[in-house]
Each structure stands twice: as structure tokens, then as C-alpha cells.
Amino acid sequence: MARKMLKDEEVEVAVTDGGSYDYDLFVIGAGSGGVRGSRTSASFGAKVAICELPFHPISSDWQGGHGGTCVIRGCVPKKILVYGSSFRGEFEDAKNFGWEINGDINFNWKRLLENKTQEIVRLNGVYQRILGNSGVTMIEGAGSLVDAHTVEVTKPDGSKQRYTAKHILIATGSRAQRVNIPGKELAITSDEALSLEELPKRAVILGGGYIAVEFASIWKGMGAHVDLFYRKELPLRGFDDEMRTVVASNLEGRGIRLHPGTNLSELSKTADGIKVVTDKGEEIIADVVLFATGRTPNSQRLNLEAAGVEVDNIGAIKVDDYSRTSVPNIWAVGDVTNRINLTPVALMEATCFSKTVFGGQPTKPDYRDVPCAVFSIPPLSVVGLSEQQALEEAKSDVLVYTSSFNPMKNSISKRQEKTVMKLVVDSETDKVLGASMCGPDAPEIIQGMAVALKCGATKATFDSTVGIHPSAAEEFVTMRTLTRRVSPSSKPKTNL
Amino acid sequence: MAALLGRRFGMAAAALIALAALGSAASGTASKSSFVKSTVKAHDVVIFSKSYCPYCRRAKAVFKELELKKEPYVVELDQREDGWEIQDALSDMVGRRTVPQVFVHGKHLGGSDDTVEAYESGKLAKLLNIDVKEDL
């Protein structure tokens, strides 16, 4: 019997005792979004089941694991490798701080790999425990739709079982895509890059997004020779152009060879490694070629058409503001919907879904001022609008404040690498529209800025805030001098 | 490569070839280093740049502002086959791998920020013996 029914615009909310269904909610995919959606729904009293593929560090059609991409083959292992890689710079910087390191400093890739794998195995177990403690039924296997209320799970042994549910939540995430060039099978994706048996001495990376930039930093820090190829003039398309320039300069400063405006045209196996041919006719020999050219939604094997669930031209599931698909009782969150593909966004979408469907509080995810970070070395982190986006949206002039300085630590270590910070402000309202930073600890600092932006902070609020001294973060509250005033009409047309 | 040759001609030959390769790499950097030195010597202002780099554009813009009689000599590293080697040699000389790297009268001025700073402080005009008319 229904505990609560209400309408908010088109959203119908209901918690049932299952009625003629096995479950109130069946979730396909136990990644960040799926786990959050199932736990939160269960806390509202729903009877929930979730299916997930057996655990493996490298994903495939039949391998996955609780925790999903982020925990098993994404953010978490990546950050562990970033930590490992950062020590090279620390050792270099230590000399001028009086540390005399005598003898060789050797990097043991196998040990780091082992410890990383142990950690993701532990987290996979943690996620299973969390689900169990929440009263969620866990089913191992690949889920696909039979109709609007039925999911068929193919178990690891090949047997199939069907389950019915009043609501279905699809949270199957995304997977790395491969570029279609001759020899593409010789390349790897980020999945394999996080579990390589041997550390490459010579790495070629194709792509200009955050994954490409992060792996370039990781491998360079571990002593590899790295060549990074991307189509545009600068990496990190979609980020603030000025900050992209800073990142490119830092990558180059750390010894990574950048090849802008260049694509790969062919890979072939040679006695000395993989021969990489570019569209400019250059040839390079590499131990590893990483394709980091984007990700594609995991929607192909869900049999969506059986229930009438619509997808867009790249296979992303189409949803409304509440994450409802074209079928009223089927919902989707996270990367499979290709909105903002970040773990915390999937968590937000899943929480909103649970509140809407089982909590009696129709809630839309709020995509304004979502912060994010690129864990290059040093990292870039941003929240709110870039200068270019601000000009797109602005009705009045945009005020840009920047600060570029040598961090205090560098003045002793003599590392030539500036930290750059930037605030974008609406001249009419004085509201801070965006904040970005490239430099050590940027993500930790920008998380605080995100709260300020979410609260609608003005530049005057920033200016009246007392800084913490000495810190890099205090620069955000001491930027008094205007760098430039840009009018929406003078918006530069960039194609970087 | 050396391993393959070792199988065919014995390890001594392979070692010699490997050493020769090392030598040529080292001499490659040395020749690029002399290229950098001679280029810097031959021109009043030299900018080691990459055509797509916004920081490089900024440094070039500074010299446009100064309206020099003789334009800076610009080496676009991304448009040369030996660009990487020149960049390696530059890095050894000035301790930085980034571009641009600007030289004035044979002396290293620095990167983009250093160039802008020198321009704004009037130091660059002094180095180039340019009379700066003060706005009265």
C-alpha cells in the first residue's frame, strides 16, 4: 500500500511495500551513483536490490566491482599514483631546505601497484558492507531491461534471473573509448594504465582532457619520457583559457613534450617498442601508448529499447530535470546520462532521485557552481564560470582579477613554477562568478571557494575577509588590483 | 637496437654502437647549445617561442609596444625539426624548460612575466637604450 503520493509538476512520488513487484527499486550498477541511490532509497523505507559485475581492476563487459569507476579504476587509484609521483619533485626541492640525500633514490613501481590494488580491494569490500548494512540486496551479474518493470541479470556462470521492480535506476557509468586508427589494439586506456605490470620508460599519450594531463604528470614524475598529443592549441578544452595556458606551461616546465594540433594516425609493433606515426608524419617509439580521448556511456548492453528508454546520439540516456527517463518509472544518474561526469555530481543526482521518488521531496540536482580539479602536478582547480563562460552569460562588464606569484616554498627550492589564481566578477552586482587556481593544494583551497560562491559571495566579501598568513590561499582575499575589465561585446573568439 | 646488434656482432660491437649513439646525442645538445649562444650573440633581442603559446604572444606584444627599429629575432621551436633539442639546450643554459625565453643584448631576461615586469618597470627600455617619454 502506498505510504505517500504527491505531485510536483510532473513528478509522482511513491513508496510502496512492493505490491506485485519483487522490489520498490532495482538499481543497475553499484558505482558512486548506484550505491548512493540504493542506500538513500533504503533509508526512506524502500525495498531495494542492486546488481553489479564481479570485481576486477580493469573493466570489461563482464567485470566491474562495487564502487565503480571512481573507486576501482578512476579517481581513487589515480590520486594514489599522483601522490606517488609527486615525491620526485619533493626530493628535488628538499636539497635547498637542507636535506642531503646520499645515494640513489629508486622508485619501486611494483610496490606502489601492489599497495594501490590492496586499497581498491579494501574499498570494494567497504562498499559491499555499506550496502549490506543499509539492507540492500546485492546481486552479482550484468543487468538489462526486459520491460519497464523487469530486469534480467546474467550471472557470472551464464544463468539468468529476472526481478521485477516498481522503479528502476540505471547507474552504469561510462567507459574509456578507443580511437579508430590502424594498430589501435596496441594502445591502452586509463583502466590498464592504472594496473600496468611495468612502468613505461617512454610514454605517448593521446588526448587533451584531464585524464591525459594527469597521466602525463604521473608518468613524468615516475621518471618516464612523456609525449602528449592533442588536437587543440592548448590542453583542457572547456576550462578557462588563461588557466589552460598555465597548465601547459607547467607540463612543459616539468619536461613533458607537448604536441598541440597533432593527432596519431597509426601504431605498429617493432622490436624496440610501439612505433607511433602522427598526422604530421613524425615517428616516435614508445613502450606504452595511452588513449585518453574521452569516455562513452555504458548503455549498449542494457536492452533499453525493450522498455522504450531513449538515448542521444552518443548513447547517453536522456533524462529530465529529476533524472527521469522517457519511461516514467525508469530513472538514470551519473556518467550514463552524460551531464556533468564527476563522482560528486553522480552522488548529488542519486540523492535527489531518492528524495524525489521515495522521500516525498521532489528535488532537482543543482549544477551551478560545481567545483572540479585536474590532478596534474601541480593541480588545477576551478569553480563557477571561466572568463569565457562569464562573457557568454554576462549582461554587464566582467571584471578579472589575477595573481601570479612564486609560492613561498619555491623561493627556497628555486623551482621555477608560478602559482596562478583568478577571480571573475560581475561588474554590476559585484558577485564572484568564478574562481580558479593552478598550484599546490589548489583543490583543497577551491573547495572552500565553492562554498563562498554557492553562498553568493561578492568581491567585497572576499576583500573584507582576513587572510591566513603565510599561505597561498590568502591571495584570494587580497586581490585588490583589477587586471582587466572585459565587455561582453569585445568577447574574444578563441579556438584554443 | 643495441641488443639486436649484440646478437649479430657480439657484445663489444653493440657496446661501441651504444656509446656512439650516446655521444651523438650529447654532441647534438652541444651543437644546439652553440646554436643558442650564436643566435643570442647575433641579435639585439631573441625570443625562443612556440607559435601557439599565449605566453609567447604576450612577450612578443611587449616588443611591439616598444616599437623597436629592428624587430626581435624569433625562434619558433614548434616549427623546427630540432625544436626539442634547442629547448633541451636552453633548459640546460637558463634552468627553465618553459617558453618563451627572452634574451636582450646577449643576456637572459627571462620568461613572459619577467619581460612584462621589465617593460612595466622601465628596465627593458633602459636595456634597449630607448628614450621613454613620460606622459605629462
CSV table of N, CA and C in Angstrom, one decimal, chain A residues 242-243 245-247 249-250 254 377-381 401-411 415-422 436-443 445-446 471-476 479, chain B residues 55 58 113:
chain,number,residue,atom,x,y,z
A,242,GLU,N,43.0,31.0,-19.9
A,242,GLU,CA,44.2,31.5,-19.2
A,242,GLU,C,44.8,30.4,-18.3
A,243,MET,N,44.0,29.7,-17.6
A,243,MET,CA,44.4,28.6,-16.8
A,243,MET,C,45.0,27.4,-17.6
A,245,THR,N,46.6,27.7,-20.3
A,245,THR,CA,47.9,28.2,-20.7
A,245,THR,C,48.9,27.9,-19.5
A,246,VAL,N,48.5,28.1,-18.3
A,246,VAL,CA,49.3,27.9,-17.1
A,246,VAL,C,49.6,26.4,-17.0
A,247,VAL,N,48.6,25.6,-17.2
A,247,VAL,CA,48.8,24.1,-17.1
A,247,VAL,C,49.8,23.7,-18.2
A,249,SER,N,52.1,25.3,-19.7
A,249,SER,CA,53.4,25.8,-19.3
A,249,SER,C,54.1,25.0,-18.2
A,250,ASN,N,53.3,24.6,-17.2
A,250,ASN,CA,53.8,23.8,-16.1
A,250,ASN,C,54.2,22.4,-16.6
A,254,ARG,N,58.0,20.9,-16.5
A,254,ARG,CA,58.4,19.6,-15.8
A,254,ARG,C,59.0,18.6,-16.8
A,377,ILE,N,50.4,17.8,-11.9
A,377,ILE,CA,51.3,18.2,-10.9
A,377,ILE,C,52.0,19.5,-11.4
A,378,PRO,N,51.7,20.7,-10.8
A,378,PRO,CA,50.8,20.9,-9.7
A,378,PRO,C,49.3,20.9,-10.3
A,379,PRO,N,48.3,20.8,-9.4
A,379,PRO,CA,47.0,20.7,-9.9
A,379,PRO,C,46.3,22.0,-10.2
A,380,LEU,N,45.2,21.8,-11.0
A,380,LEU,CA,44.3,22.9,-11.4
A,380,LEU,C,43.0,22.7,-10.7
A,381,SER,N,42.4,23.7,-10.2
A,381,SER,CA,41.0,23.5,-9.7
A,381,SER,C,40.2,24.8,-9.9
A,401,TYR,N,40.3,39.5,-12.0
A,401,TYR,CA,41.4,39.7,-11.0
A,401,TYR,C,42.3,38.5,-11.1
A,402,THR,N,43.6,38.7,-11.3
A,402,THR,CA,44.5,37.6,-11.3
A,402,THR,C,45.7,37.9,-10.4
A,403,SER,N,46.3,36.8,-9.9
A,403,SER,CA,47.5,36.9,-9.1
A,403,SER,C,48.4,35.8,-9.6
A,404,SER,N,49.6,36.1,-9.9
A,404,SER,CA,50.6,35.1,-10.4
A,404,SER,C,51.9,35.3,-9.5
A,405,PHE,N,52.3,34.3,-8.8
A,405,PHE,CA,53.4,34.5,-7.8
A,405,PHE,C,54.2,33.2,-7.6
A,406,ASN,N,55.4,33.4,-7.2
A,406,ASN,CA,56.2,32.3,-6.9
A,406,ASN,C,55.9,31.8,-5.5
A,407,PRO,N,55.3,30.6,-5.3
A,407,PRO,CA,55.0,30.2,-3.9
A,407,PRO,C,56.2,30.2,-3.0
A,408,MET,N,55.9,30.5,-1.8
A,408,MET,CA,57.0,30.7,-0.8
A,408,MET,C,58.0,29.5,-0.8
A,409,LYS,N,57.5,28.3,-0.9
A,409,LYS,CA,58.3,27.1,-0.9
A,409,LYS,C,59.3,27.2,-2.1
A,410,ASN,N,58.9,27.7,-3.2
A,410,ASN,CA,59.7,27.8,-4.4
A,410,ASN,C,60.9,28.8,-4.3
A,411,SER,N,60.6,29.8,-3.4
A,411,SER,CA,61.7,30.8,-3.3
A,411,SER,C,62.9,30.2,-2.6
A,415,ARG,N,62.5,26.3,-7.5
A,415,ARG,CA,61.7,25.7,-8.6
A,415,ARG,C,61.1,26.9,-9.3
A,416,GLN,N,61.2,26.8,-10.7
A,416,GLN,CA,60.6,27.9,-11.5
A,416,GLN,C,59.2,27.5,-11.9
A,417,GLU,N,58.2,27.8,-11.0
A,417,GLU,CA,56.8,27.4,-11.3
A,417,GLU,C,55.9,28.2,-10.5
A,418,LYS,N,55.2,29.1,-11.2
A,418,LYS,CA,54.3,30.1,-10.5
A,418,LYS,C,53.0,29.5,-10.2
A,419,THR,N,52.4,29.9,-9.1
A,419,THR,CA,51.0,29.6,-8.8
A,419,THR,C,50.2,30.8,-9.4
A,420,VAL,N,49.1,30.4,-10.1
A,420,VAL,CA,48.2,31.5,-10.7
A,420,VAL,C,46.8,31.3,-10.1
A,421,MET,N,46.2,32.4,-9.7
A,421,MET,CA,44.9,32.4,-9.2
A,421,MET,C,44.1,33.5,-9.9
A,422,LYS,N,42.8,33.3,-10.0
A,422,LYS,CA,41.9,34.1,-10.8
A,422,LYS,C,40.5,34.2,-10.2
A,436,SER,N,39.5,30.3,-9.9
A,436,SER,CA,40.3,29.2,-10.4
A,436,SER,C,41.7,29.4,-9.9
A,437,MET,N,42.4,28.2,-9.8
A,437,MET,CA,43.8,28.3,-9.2
A,437,MET,C,44.5,27.1,-9.8
A,438,CYS,N,45.8,27.4,-10.2
A,438,CYS,CA,46.7,26.3,-10.6
A,438,CYS,C,47.9,26.5,-9.7
A,439,GLY,N,48.2,25.5,-8.9
A,439,GLY,CA,49.3,25.5,-8.0
A,439,GLY,C,49.1,24.5,-6.9
A,440,PRO,N,50.1,24.3,-6.1
A,440,PRO,CA,50.0,23.3,-5.0
A,440,PRO,C,48.7,23.5,-4.1
A,441,ASP,N,48.1,22.4,-3.8
A,441,ASP,CA,46.9,22.4,-2.9
A,441,ASP,C,45.7,23.1,-3.5
A,442,ALA,N,45.7,23.4,-4.8
A,442,ALA,CA,44.5,24.1,-5.4
A,442,ALA,C,43.2,23.4,-5.1
A,443,PRO,N,43.0,22.1,-5.2
A,443,PRO,CA,41.7,21.5,-4.9
A,443,PRO,C,41.2,21.7,-3.5
A,445,ILE,N,41.9,24.3,-1.6
A,445,ILE,CA,41.6,25.7,-1.5
A,445,ILE,C,40.3,26.0,-2.2
A,446,ILE,N,40.1,25.5,-3.4
A,446,ILE,CA,38.9,25.8,-4.2
A,446,ILE,C,37.7,25.2,-3.6
A,471,SER,N,50.2,31.9,3.6
A,471,SER,CA,49.5,30.8,2.8
A,471,SER,C,49.3,31.3,1.4
A,472,ALA,N,49.1,30.4,0.5
A,472,ALA,CA,48.8,30.7,-0.9
A,472,ALA,C,47.3,31.2,-0.9
A,473,ALA,N,46.5,30.5,-0.1
A,473,ALA,CA,45.0,30.8,-0.1
A,473,ALA,C,44.7,32.2,0.1
A,474,GLU,N,45.5,32.9,0.9
A,474,GLU,CA,45.2,34.3,1.3
A,474,GLU,C,45.2,35.2,0.1
A,475,GLU,N,45.8,34.8,-1.0
A,475,GLU,CA,45.8,35.6,-2.2
A,475,GLU,C,44.4,35.9,-2.7
A,476,PHE,N,43.5,34.9,-2.5
A,476,PHE,CA,42.1,35.1,-2.9
A,476,PHE,C,41.4,36.2,-2.2
A,479,MET,N,43.3,40.2,-3.5
A,479,MET,CA,43.4,40.7,-4.9
A,479,MET,C,42.7,42.0,-5.1
B,55,TYR,N,51.6,32.8,-23.8
B,55,TYR,CA,52.7,33.5,-23.0
B,55,TYR,C,53.7,34.1,-24.0
B,58,ARG,N,52.4,37.1,-25.6
B,58,ARG,CA,52.4,38.3,-24.6
B,58,ARG,C,53.8,38.9,-24.7
B,113,ASP,N,56.5,36.6,-17.8
B,113,ASP,CA,56.3,37.5,-16.7
B,113,ASP,C,57.5,38.5,-16.5
